CSV table of N, CA and C in Angstrom, one decimal:
chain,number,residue,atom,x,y,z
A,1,UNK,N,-91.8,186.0,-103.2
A,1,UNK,CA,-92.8,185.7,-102.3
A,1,UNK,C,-94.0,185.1,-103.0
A,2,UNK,N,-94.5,185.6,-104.1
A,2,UNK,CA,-95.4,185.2,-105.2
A,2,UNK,C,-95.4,184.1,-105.4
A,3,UNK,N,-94.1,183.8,-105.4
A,3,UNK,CA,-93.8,182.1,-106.4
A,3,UNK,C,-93.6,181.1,-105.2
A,4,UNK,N,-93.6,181.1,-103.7
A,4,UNK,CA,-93.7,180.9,-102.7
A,4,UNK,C,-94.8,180.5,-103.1
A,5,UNK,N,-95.9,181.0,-102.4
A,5,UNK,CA,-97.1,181.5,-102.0
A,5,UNK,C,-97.9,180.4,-103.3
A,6,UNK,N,-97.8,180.9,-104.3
A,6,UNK,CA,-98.0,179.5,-105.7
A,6,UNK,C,-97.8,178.3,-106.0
A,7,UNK,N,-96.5,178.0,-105.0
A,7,UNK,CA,-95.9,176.4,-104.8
A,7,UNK,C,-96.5,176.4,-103.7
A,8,UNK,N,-97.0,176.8,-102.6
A,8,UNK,CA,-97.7,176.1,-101.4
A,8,UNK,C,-99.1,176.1,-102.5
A,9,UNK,N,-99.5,176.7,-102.7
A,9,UNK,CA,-101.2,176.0,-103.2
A,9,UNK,C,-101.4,175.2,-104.3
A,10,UNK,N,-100.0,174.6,-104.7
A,10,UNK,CA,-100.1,174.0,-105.7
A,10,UNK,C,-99.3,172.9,-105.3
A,11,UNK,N,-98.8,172.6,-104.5
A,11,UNK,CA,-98.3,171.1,-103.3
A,11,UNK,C,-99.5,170.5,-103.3
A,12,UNK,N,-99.1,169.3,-102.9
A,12,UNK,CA,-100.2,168.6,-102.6
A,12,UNK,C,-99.3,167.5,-101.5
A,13,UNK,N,-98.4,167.7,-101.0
A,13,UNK,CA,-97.9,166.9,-100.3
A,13,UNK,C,-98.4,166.8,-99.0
A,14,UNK,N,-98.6,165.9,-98.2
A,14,UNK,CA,-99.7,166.1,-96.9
A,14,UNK,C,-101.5,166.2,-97.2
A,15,UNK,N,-101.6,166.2,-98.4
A,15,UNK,CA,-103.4,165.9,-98.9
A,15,UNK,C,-104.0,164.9,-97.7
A,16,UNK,N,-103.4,163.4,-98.4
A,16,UNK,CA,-104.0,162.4,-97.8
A,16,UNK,C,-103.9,162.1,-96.2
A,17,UNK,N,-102.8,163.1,-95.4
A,17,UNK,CA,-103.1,163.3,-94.0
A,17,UNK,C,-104.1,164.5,-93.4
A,18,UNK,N,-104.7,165.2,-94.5
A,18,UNK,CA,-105.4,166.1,-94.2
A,18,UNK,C,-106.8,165.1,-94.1
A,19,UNK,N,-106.7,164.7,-95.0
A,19,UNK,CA,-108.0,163.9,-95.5
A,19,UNK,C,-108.3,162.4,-94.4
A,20,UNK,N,-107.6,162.2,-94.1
A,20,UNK,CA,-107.5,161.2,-92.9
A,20,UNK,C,-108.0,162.0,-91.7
A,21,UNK,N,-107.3,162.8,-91.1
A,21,UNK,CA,-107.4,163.7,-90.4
A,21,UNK,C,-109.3,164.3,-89.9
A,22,UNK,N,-109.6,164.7,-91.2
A,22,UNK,CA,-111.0,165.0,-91.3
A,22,UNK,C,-112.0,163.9,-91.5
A,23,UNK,N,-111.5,162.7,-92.1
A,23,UNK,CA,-112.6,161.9,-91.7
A,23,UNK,C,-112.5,161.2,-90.6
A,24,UNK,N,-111.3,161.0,-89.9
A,24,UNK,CA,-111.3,160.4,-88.5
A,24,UNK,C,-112.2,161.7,-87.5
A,25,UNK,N,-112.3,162.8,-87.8
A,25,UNK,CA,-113.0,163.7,-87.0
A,25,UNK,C,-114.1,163.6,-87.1
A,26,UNK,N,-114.6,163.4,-88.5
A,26,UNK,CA,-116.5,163.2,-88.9
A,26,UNK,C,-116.6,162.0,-88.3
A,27,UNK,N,-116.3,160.7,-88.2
A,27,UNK,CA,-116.5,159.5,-87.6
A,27,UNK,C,-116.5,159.9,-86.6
A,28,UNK,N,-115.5,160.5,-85.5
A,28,UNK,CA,-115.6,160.3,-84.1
A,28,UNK,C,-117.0,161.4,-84.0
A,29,UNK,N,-117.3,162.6,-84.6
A,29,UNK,CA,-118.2,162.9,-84.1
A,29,UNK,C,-119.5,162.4,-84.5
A,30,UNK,N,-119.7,161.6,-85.5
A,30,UNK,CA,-120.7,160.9,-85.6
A,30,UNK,C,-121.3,159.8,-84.3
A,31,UNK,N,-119.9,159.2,-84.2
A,31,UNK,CA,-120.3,158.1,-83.0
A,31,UNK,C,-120.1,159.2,-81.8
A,32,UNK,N,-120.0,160.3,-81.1
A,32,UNK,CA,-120.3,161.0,-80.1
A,32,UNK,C,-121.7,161.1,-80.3
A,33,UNK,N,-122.4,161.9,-81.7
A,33,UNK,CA,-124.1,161.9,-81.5
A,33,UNK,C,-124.6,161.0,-81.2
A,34,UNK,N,-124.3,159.8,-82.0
A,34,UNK,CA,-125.1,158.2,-81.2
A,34,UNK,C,-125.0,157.8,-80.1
A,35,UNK,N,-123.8,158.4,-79.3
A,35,UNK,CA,-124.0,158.3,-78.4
A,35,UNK,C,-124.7,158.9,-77.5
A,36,UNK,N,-125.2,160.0,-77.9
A,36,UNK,CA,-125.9,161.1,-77.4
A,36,UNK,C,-127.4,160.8,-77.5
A,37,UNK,N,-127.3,160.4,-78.3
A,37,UNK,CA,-128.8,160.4,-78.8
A,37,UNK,C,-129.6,159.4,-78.1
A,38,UNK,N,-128.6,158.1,-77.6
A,38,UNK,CA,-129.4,156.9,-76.9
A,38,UNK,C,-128.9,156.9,-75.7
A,39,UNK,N,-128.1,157.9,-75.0
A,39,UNK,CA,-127.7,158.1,-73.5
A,39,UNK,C,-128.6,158.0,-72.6
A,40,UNK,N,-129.7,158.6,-72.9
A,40,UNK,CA,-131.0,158.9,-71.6
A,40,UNK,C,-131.8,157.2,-71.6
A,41,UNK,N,-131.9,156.7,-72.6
A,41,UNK,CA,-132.4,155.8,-72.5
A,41,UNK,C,-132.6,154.4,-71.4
A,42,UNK,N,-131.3,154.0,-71.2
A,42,UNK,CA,-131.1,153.5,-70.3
A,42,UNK,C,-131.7,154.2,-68.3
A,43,UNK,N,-131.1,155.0,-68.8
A,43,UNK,CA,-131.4,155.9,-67.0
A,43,UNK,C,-132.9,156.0,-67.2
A,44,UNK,N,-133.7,156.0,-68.1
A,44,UNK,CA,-134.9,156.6,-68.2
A,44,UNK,C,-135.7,155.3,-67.4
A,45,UNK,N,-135.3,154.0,-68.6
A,45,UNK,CA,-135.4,152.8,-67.9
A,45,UNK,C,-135.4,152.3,-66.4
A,46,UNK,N,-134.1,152.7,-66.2
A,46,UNK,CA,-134.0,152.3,-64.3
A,46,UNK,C,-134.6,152.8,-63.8
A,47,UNK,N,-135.1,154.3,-64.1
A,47,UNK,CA,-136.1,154.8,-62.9
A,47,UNK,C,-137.4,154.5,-63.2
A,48,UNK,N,-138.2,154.3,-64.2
A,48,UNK,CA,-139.2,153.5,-64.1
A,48,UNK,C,-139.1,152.1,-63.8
A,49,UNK,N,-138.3,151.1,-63.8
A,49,UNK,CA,-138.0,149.8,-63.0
A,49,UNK,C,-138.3,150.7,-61.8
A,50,UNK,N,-137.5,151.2,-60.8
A,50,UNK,CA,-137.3,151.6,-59.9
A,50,UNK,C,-138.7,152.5,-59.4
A,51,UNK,N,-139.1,152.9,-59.8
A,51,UNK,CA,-140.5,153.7,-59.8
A,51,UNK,C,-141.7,152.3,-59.4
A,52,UNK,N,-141.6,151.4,-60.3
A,52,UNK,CA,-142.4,150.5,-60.7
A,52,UNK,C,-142.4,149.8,-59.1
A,53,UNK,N,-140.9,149.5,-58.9
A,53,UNK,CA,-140.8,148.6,-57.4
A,53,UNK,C,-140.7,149.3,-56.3
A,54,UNK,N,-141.1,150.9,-56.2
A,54,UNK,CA,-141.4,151.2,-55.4
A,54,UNK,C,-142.9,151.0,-55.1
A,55,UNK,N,-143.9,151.3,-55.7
A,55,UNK,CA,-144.7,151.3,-55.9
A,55,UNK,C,-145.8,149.7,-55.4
A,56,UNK,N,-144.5,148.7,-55.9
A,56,UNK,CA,-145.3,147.4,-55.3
A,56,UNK,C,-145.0,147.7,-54.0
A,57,UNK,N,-143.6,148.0,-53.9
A,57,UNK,CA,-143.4,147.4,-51.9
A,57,UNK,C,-143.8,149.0,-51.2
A,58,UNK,N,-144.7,149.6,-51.5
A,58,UNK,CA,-144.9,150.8,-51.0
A,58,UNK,C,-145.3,150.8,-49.6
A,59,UNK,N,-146.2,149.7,-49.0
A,59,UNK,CA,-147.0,149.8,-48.0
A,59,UNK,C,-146.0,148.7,-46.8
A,60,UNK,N,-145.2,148.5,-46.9
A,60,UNK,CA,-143.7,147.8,-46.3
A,60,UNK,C,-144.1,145.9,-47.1
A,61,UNK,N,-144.9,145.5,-47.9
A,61,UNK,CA,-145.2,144.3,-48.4
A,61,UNK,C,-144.7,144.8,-49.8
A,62,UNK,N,-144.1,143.4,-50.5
A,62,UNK,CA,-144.0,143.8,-51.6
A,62,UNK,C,-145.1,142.2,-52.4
A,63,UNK,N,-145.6,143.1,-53.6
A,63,UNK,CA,-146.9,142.1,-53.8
A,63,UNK,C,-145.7,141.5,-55.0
């Protein structure tokens, strides 16, 4: 079982799918924070557009 147990931590067969593996995971969660990070932005935008044009046509005219 010893000598088992010594050939698995001394394999290295499957390294470079480990290693793929974890940096396709650090990428995708890197681009999930960027996405995160500039999500509000947009919506924040529309409602001040939308805010703004309420505001002209408030009184049923819009200037």
């Amino acid at each position: 079982m010893k000598k088992l147990l010594e050939n698995f931590k001394n394999a290295e067969d499957g390294a470079v799918t480990v290693d793929f593996v974890v940096l396709t995971a650090a990428i995708c969660l890197l681009g999930a924070i960027c996405v995160n990070a500039f999500a509000a932005e947009p919506v924040r935008m529309a409602n001040n557009m939308s805010n703004f044009m309420e505001q002209q046509c408030s009184d049923g005219t819009c200037d």
